[in-house]
Short mmCIF file of C-alpha atoms in Angstrom, two decimals:
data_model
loop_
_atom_site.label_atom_id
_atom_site.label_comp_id
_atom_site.label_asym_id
_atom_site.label_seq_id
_atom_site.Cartn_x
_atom_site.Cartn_y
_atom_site.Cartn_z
CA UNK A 257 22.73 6.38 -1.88
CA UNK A 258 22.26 9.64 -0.76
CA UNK A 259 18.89 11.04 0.42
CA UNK A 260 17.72 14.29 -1.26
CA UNK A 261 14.98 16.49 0.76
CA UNK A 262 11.79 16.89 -0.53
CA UNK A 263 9.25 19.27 0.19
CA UNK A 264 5.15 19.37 -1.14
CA UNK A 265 4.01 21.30 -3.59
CA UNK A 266 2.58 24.93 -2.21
CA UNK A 267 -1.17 24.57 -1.31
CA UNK A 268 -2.14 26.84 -4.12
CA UNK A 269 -0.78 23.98 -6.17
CA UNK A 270 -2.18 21.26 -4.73
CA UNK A 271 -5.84 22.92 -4.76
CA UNK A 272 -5.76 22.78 -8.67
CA UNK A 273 -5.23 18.92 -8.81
CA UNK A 274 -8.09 17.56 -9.71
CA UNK A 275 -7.46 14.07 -8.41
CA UNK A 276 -9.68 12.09 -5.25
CA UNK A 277 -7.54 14.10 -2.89
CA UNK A 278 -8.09 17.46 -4.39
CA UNK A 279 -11.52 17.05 -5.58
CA UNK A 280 -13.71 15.85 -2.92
CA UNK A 281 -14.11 18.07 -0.64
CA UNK A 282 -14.26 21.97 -0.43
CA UNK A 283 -11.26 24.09 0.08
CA UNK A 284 -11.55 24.72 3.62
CA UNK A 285 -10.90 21.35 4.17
CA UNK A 286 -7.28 19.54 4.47
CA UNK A 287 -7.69 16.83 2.55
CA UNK A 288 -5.55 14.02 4.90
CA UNK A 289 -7.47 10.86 3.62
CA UNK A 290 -6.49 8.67 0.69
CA UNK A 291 -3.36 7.67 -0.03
CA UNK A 292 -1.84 10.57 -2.56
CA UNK A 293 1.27 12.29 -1.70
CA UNK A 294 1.35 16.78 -2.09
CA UNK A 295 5.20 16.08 -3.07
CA UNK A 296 6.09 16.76 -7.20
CA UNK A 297 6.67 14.20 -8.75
CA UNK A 298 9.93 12.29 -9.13
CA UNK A 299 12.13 14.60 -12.02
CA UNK A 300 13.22 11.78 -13.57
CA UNK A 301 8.98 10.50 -13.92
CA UNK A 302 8.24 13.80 -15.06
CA UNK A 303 11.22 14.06 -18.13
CA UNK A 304 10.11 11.04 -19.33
CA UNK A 305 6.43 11.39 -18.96
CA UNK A 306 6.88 15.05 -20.74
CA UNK A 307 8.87 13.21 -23.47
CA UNK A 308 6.06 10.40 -23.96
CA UNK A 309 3.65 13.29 -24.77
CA UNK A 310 6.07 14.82 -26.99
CA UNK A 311 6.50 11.94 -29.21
CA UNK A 312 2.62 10.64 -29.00
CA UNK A 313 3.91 7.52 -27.00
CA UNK A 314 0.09 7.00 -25.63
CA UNK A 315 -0.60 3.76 -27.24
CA UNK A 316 -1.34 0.42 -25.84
CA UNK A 317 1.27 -1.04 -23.48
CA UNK A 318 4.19 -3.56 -24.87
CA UNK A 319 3.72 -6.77 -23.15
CA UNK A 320 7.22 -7.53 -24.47
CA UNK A 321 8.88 -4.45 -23.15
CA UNK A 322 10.89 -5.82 -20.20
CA UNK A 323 11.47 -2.27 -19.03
CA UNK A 324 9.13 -1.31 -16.04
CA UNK A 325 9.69 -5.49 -14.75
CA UNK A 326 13.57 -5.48 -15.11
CA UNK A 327 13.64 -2.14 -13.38
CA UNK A 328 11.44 -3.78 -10.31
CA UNK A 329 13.76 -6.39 -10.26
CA UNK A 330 16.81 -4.45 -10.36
CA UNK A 331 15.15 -2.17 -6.95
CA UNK A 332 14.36 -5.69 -5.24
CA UNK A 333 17.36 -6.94 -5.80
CA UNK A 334 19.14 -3.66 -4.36
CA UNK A 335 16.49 -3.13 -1.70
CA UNK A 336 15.50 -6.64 -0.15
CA UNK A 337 18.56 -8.75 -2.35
CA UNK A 338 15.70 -10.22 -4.04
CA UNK A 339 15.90 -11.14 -7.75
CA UNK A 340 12.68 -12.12 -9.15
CA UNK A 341 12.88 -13.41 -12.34
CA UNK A 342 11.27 -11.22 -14.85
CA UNK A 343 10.07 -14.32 -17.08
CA UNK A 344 7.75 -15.15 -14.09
CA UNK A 345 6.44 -11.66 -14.00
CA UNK A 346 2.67 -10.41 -15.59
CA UNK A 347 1.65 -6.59 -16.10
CA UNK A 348 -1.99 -5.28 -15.48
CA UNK A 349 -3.97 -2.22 -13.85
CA UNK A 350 -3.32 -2.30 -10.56
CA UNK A 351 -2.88 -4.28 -7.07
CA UNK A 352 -6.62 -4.84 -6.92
CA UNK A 353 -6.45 -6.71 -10.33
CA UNK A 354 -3.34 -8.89 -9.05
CA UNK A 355 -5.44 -9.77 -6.11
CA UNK A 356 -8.90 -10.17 -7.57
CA UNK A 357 -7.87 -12.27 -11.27
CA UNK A 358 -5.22 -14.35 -8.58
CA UNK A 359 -8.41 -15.09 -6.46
CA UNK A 360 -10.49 -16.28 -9.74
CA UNK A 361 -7.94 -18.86 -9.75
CA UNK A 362 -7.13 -19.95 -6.93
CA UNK A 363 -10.83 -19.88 -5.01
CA UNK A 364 -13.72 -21.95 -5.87
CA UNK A 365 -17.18 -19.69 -4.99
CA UNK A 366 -17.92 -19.39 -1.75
CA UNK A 367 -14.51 -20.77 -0.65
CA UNK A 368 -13.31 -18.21 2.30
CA UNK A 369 -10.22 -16.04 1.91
CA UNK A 370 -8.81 -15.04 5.21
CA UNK A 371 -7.76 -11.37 6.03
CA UNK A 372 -6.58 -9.30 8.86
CA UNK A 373 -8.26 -6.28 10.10
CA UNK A 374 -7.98 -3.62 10.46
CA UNK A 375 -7.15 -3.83 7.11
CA UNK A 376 -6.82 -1.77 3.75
CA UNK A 377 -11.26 -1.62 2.83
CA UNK A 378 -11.38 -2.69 -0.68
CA UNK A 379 -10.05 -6.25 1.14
CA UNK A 380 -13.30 -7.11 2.01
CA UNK A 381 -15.00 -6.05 -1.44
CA UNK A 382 -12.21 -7.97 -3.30
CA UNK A 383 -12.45 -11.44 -1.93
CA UNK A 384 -16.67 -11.48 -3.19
CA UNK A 385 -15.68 -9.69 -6.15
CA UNK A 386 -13.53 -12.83 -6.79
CA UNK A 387 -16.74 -15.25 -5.79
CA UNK A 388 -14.73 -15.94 -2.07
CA UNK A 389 -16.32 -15.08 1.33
CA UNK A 390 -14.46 -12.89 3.82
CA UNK A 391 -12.79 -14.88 6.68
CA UNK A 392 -11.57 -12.49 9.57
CA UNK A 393 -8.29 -12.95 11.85
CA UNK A 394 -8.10 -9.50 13.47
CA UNK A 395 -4.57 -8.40 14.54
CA UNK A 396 -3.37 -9.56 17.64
CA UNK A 397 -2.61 -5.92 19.72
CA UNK A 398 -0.81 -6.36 22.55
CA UNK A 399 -1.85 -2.45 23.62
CA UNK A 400 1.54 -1.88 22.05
CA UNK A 401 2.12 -3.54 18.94
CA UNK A 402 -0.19 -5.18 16.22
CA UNK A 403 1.43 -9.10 15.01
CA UNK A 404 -0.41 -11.36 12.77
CA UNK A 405 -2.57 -13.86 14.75
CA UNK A 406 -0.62 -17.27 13.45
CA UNK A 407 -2.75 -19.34 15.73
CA UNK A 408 -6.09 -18.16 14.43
CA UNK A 409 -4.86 -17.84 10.71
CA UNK A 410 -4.22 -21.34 11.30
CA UNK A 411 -7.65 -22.60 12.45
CA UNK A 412 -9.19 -20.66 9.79
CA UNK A 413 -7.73 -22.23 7.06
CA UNK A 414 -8.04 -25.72 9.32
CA UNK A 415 -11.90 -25.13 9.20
CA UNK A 416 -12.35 -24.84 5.45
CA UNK A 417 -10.70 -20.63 4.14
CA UNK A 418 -8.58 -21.72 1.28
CA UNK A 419 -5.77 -19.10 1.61
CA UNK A 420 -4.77 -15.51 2.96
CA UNK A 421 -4.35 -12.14 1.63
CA UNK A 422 -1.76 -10.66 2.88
CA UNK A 423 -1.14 -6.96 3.71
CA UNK A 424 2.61 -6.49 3.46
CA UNK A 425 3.57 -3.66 4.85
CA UNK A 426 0.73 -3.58 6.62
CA UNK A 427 -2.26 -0.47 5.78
CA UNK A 428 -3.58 0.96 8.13
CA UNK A 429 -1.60 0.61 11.07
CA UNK A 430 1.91 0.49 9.29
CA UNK A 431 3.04 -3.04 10.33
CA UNK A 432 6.34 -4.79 8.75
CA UNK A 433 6.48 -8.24 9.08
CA UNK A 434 9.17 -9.33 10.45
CA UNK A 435 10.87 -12.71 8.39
CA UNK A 436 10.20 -15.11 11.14
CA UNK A 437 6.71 -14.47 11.23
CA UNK A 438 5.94 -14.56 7.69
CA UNK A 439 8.38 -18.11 7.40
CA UNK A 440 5.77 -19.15 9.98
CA UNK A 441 3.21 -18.01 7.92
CA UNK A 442 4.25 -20.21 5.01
CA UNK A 443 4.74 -22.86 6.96
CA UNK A 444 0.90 -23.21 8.33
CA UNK A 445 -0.55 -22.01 4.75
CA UNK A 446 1.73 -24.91 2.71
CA UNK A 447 0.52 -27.60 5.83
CA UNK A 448 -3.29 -26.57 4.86
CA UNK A 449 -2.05 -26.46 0.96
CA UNK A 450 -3.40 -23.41 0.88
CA UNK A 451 -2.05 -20.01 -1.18
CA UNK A 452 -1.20 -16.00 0.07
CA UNK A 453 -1.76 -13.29 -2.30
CA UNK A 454 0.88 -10.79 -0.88
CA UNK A 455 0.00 -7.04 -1.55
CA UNK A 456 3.31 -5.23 -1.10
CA UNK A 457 2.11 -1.80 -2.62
CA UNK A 458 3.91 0.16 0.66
CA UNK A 459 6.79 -2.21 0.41
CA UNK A 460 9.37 0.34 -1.21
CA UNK A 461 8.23 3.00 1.59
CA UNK A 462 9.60 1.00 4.36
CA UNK A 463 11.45 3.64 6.86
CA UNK A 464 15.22 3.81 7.09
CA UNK A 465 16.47 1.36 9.72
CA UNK A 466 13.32 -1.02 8.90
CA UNK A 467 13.70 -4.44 7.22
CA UNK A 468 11.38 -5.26 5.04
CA UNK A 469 10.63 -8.89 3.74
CA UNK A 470 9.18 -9.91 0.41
CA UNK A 471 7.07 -12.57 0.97
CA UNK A 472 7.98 -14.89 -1.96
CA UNK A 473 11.76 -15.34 -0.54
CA UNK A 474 11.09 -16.58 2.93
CA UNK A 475 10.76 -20.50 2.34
CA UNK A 476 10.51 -22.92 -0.96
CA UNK A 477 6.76 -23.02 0.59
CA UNK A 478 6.19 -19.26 0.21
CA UNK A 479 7.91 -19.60 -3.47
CA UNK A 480 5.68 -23.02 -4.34
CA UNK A 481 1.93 -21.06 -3.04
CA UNK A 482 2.83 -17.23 -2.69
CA UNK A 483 2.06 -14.61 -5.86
CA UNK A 484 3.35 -11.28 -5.21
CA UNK A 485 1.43 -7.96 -6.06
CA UNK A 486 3.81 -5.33 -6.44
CA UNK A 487 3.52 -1.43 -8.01
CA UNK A 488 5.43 1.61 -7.95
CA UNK A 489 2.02 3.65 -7.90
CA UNK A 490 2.35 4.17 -3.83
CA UNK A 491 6.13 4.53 -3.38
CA UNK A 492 6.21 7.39 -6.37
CA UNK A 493 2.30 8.63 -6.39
CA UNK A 494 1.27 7.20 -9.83
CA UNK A 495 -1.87 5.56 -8.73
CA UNK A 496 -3.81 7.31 -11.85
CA UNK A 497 -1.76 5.83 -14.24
CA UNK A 498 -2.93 2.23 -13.67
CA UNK A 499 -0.04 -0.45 -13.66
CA UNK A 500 1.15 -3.20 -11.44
CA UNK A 501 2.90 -6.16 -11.58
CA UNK A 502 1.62 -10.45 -10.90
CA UNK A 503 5.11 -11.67 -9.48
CA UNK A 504 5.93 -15.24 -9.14
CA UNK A 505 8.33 -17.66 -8.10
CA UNK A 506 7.29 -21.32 -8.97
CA UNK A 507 5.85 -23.02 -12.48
CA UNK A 508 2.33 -23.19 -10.66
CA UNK A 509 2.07 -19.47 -10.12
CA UNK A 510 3.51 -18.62 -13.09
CA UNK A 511 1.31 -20.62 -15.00
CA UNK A 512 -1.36 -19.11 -13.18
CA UNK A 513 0.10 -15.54 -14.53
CA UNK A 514 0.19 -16.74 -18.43
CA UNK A 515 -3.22 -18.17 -18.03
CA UNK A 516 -4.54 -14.87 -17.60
CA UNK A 517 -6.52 -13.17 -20.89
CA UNK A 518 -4.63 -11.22 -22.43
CA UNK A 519 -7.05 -8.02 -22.02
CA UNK A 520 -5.64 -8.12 -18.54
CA UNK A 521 -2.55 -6.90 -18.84
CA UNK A 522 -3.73 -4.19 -22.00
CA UNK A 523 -5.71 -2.57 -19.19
CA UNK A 524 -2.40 -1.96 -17.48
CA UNK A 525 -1.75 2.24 -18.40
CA UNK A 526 1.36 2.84 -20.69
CA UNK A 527 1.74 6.16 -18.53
CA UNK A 528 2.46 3.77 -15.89
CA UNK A 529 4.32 1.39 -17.75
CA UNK A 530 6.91 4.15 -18.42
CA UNK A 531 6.79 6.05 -15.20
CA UNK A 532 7.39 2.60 -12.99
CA UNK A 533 10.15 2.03 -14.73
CA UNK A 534 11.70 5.29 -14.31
CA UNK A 535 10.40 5.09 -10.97
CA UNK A 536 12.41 1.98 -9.90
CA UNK A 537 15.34 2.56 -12.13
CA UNK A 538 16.27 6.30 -11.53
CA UNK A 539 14.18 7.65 -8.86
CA UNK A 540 15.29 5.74 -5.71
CA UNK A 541 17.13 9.18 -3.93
CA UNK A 542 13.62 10.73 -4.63
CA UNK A 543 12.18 7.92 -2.55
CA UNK A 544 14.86 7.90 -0.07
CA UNK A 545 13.73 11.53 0.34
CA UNK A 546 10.62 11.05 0.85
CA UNK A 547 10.70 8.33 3.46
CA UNK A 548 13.07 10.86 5.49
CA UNK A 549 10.70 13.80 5.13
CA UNK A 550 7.38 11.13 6.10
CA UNK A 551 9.62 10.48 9.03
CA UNK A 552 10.12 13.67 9.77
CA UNK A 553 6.51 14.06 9.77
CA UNK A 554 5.85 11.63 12.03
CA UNK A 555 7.82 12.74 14.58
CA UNK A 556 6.25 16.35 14.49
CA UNK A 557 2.89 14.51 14.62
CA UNK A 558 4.30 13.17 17.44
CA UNK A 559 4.72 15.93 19.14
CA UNK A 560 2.43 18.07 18.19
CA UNK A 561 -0.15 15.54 19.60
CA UNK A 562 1.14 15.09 22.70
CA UNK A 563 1.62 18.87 22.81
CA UNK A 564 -2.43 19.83 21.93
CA UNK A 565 -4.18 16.64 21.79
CA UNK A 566 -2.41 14.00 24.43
CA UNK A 567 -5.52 12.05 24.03
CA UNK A 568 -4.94 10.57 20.54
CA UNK A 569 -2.48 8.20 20.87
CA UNK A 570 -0.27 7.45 17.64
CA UNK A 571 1.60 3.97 17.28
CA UNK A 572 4.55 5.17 14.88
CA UNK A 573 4.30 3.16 11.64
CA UNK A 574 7.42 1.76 10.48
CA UNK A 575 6.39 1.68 6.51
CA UNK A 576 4.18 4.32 4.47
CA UNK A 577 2.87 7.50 5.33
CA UNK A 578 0.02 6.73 6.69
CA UNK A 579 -0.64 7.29 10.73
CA UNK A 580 -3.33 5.72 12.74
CA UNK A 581 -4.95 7.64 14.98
CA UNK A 582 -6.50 6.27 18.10
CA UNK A 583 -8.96 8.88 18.84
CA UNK A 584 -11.44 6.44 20.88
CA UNK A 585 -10.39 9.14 24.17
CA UNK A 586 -11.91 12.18 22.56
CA UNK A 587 -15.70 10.61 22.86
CA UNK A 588 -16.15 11.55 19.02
CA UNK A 589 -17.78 8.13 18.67
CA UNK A 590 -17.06 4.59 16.29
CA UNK A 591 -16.17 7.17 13.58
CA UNK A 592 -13.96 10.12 14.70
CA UNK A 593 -13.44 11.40 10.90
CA UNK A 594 -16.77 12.68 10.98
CA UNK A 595 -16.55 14.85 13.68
CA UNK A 596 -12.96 16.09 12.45
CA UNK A 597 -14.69 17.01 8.83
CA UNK A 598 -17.92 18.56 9.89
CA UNK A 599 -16.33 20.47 13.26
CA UNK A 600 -12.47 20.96 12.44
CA UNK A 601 -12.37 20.75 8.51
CA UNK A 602 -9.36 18.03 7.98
CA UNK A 603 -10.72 15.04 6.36
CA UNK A 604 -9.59 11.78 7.58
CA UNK A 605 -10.12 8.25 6.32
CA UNK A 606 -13.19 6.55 8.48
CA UNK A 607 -11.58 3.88 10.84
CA UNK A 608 -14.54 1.44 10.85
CA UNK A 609 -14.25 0.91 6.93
CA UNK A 610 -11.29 -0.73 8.13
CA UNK A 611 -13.09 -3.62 9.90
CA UNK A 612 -14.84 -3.36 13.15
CA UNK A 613 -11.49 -2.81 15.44
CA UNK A 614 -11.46 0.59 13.44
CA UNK A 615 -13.84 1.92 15.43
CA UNK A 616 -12.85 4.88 17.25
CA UNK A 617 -10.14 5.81 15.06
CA UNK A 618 -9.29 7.54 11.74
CA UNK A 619 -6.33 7.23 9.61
CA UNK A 620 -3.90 10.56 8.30
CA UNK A 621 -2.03 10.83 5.42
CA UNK A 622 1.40 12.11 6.29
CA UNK A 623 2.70 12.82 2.21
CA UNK A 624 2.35 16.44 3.07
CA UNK A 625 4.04 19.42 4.38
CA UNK A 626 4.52 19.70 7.71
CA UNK A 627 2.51 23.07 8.08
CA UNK A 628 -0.65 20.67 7.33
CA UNK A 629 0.09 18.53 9.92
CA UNK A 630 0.43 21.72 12.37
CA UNK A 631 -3.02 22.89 11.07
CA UNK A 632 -4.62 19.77 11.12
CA UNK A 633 -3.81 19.08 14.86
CA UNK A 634 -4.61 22.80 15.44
CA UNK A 635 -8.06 22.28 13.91
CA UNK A 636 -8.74 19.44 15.92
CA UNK A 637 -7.51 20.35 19.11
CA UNK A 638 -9.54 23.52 18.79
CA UNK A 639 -13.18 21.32 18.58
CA UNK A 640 -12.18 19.62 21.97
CA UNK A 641 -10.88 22.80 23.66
#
């Protein structure tokens, strides 16, 4: 497939969105927090979005419309030679839904749910939103590379967490699991008869030359306890138009998925019915554009660190476009993006909302072009020069 460039929209674009990004913050500040990309959207997204609007097609969503599920399966099956069945598949708002309406189920309240900082925030508002308590097993980092911590996943669920929720690829410190670990994985959740939620929202933005692993196809175990929360709203920026999918593999899990009320999957957005299917179906050289231009970015962020700012040491992600910035050297405190808005004017997202081994770093959004990463590092060089 080939890969077609891609390039962000001009900044006197972006500053009329009216989005999170765009809307926070005043504009003479880069805006390199939450996870929306500056790129246009996909052309084949924005045809048939334009059409939908043409014909009034803003109604409820189909549950029977196989479209937007058939089109993820047809991308697994091409990406990871995975072929969920779409039978086993259920449609709602978003990954938080999959995650919290899986945990209703699956958790009694005040069971513990074990996840793995530092870790994507709404994690730990999630699991008591679902009636579970928060069970931590940090990241084992080596000083080089973050792995889950089998050992003490294990005696968590040994001392009473009923199950894990699994980042997959890994936000914030772009992490793919590699298949041995996560067979592992399966192996000491199905021996404590536990469950994994899998969130694998970054999944399709896996860099070139980077395996990626769904979850529900490393072991019969993974298949009998794993549900899979999967979306197009990361890989093709569609996060405002609210739709994900429940994915499942085994009659428990998808009996877990038809048990749901039916008002969850009529929250699910019929923008974002229609645009994950075209997403998935007839957008995939868009993506494989994009992952080559976040690439690029990374390297120039690279450099242009160790160029201005050799002090903030950057662990190249190998999914996403999100960097994570160890800024603990500058002495800007737990919560470097505080400094860096106030005193340089580029927003960051706070690393201590990602659990306590946050602190002293921030997290940048690399979905941009690469003049904003030049400024940005510009900006914050210049407060420690």
């Amino acid at each position: 497939m080939p890969i077609t460039p891609t390039s962000a929209d001009a900044m006197e674009t972006l500053r009329r969105r009216t989005s999170e990004k765009w809307g926070v913050y005043a504009d003479d500040v880069l805006p390199m927090f939450v996870a929306e990309m500056d790129f246009p959207l996909a052309p084949a997204i924005r045809r048939a979005l334009h059409e939908a609007i043409d014909l009034g097609d803003t109604g409820y969503v189909n549950p029977l419309d196989p479209g937007a599920r058939k089109a993820f399966r047809d991308y697994a099956a091409a990406a990871w030679g995975w072929e969920p069945d779409i039978e086993r598949m259920g449609i709602t708002t978003d990954v938080s839904v999959v995650i919290v309406e899986s945990l209703r189920r699956l958790i009694e309240p005040g069971e513990g749910v074990v996840i793995t900082p530092p870790i994507y925030p709404p994690f730990y508002d999630l699991v008591p939103e679902a009636g579970g308590v928060v069970a931590e097993v940090p990241l084992h980092d080596d000083g080089s590379s973050y792995a889950l911590d089998l050992e003490g996943i294990d005696r968590e669920l040994a001392a009473g967490a009923k199950g894990v929720l699994l980042c997959s690829p890994h936000n914030p410190v772009g992490l793919v699991h590699d298949r041995a670990t996560l067979e592992e994985l399966s192996r000491i959740v199905a021996r404590h008869k536990g469950f994994v939620i899998s969130d694998e929202i970054h999944a399709p933005l896996t860099h070139h030359g980077v395996e990626f692993t769904p979850y529900l196809t490393v072991s019969e175990e993974a298949r009998a306890h794993g549900i899979a929360a999967e979306s197009a709203s990361k890989a093709f920026n569609l996060a405002g138009l609210k739709t994900a999918l429940f994915v499942s593999e085994s009659d428990r899990m998808t009996d877990l998925i038809r048990s749901l009320p039916e008002e969850v999957t009529f929250r699910a957005g019929q923008f974002g019915l229609i645009a994950t299917r075209e997403g998935f179906a007839h957008s995939r050289d868009w993506l494989d554009g994009t992952i080559a231009a976040v690439q690029r970015n990374a390297d120039l962020l690279q450099a242009e660190l160790a160029a201005r700012l050799p002090a903030v040491r950057l662990r190249r992600p190998s999914a996403s476009y999100l960097a994570w910035l160890d800024m603990s050297a500058l002495g800007w405190g737990d919560d470097p993006a505080v400094l860096a808005e106030q005193h340089a004017r580029v927003a960051l997202s706070s690393g201590p909302r990602f659990g306590r081994q946050g602190a002293g770093h921030a997290r940048m959004n690399l979905a941009c072009a690469p003049e904003t990463i030049t400024e940005a590092v510009r900006r914050l060089a210049s407060v420690t020069g």
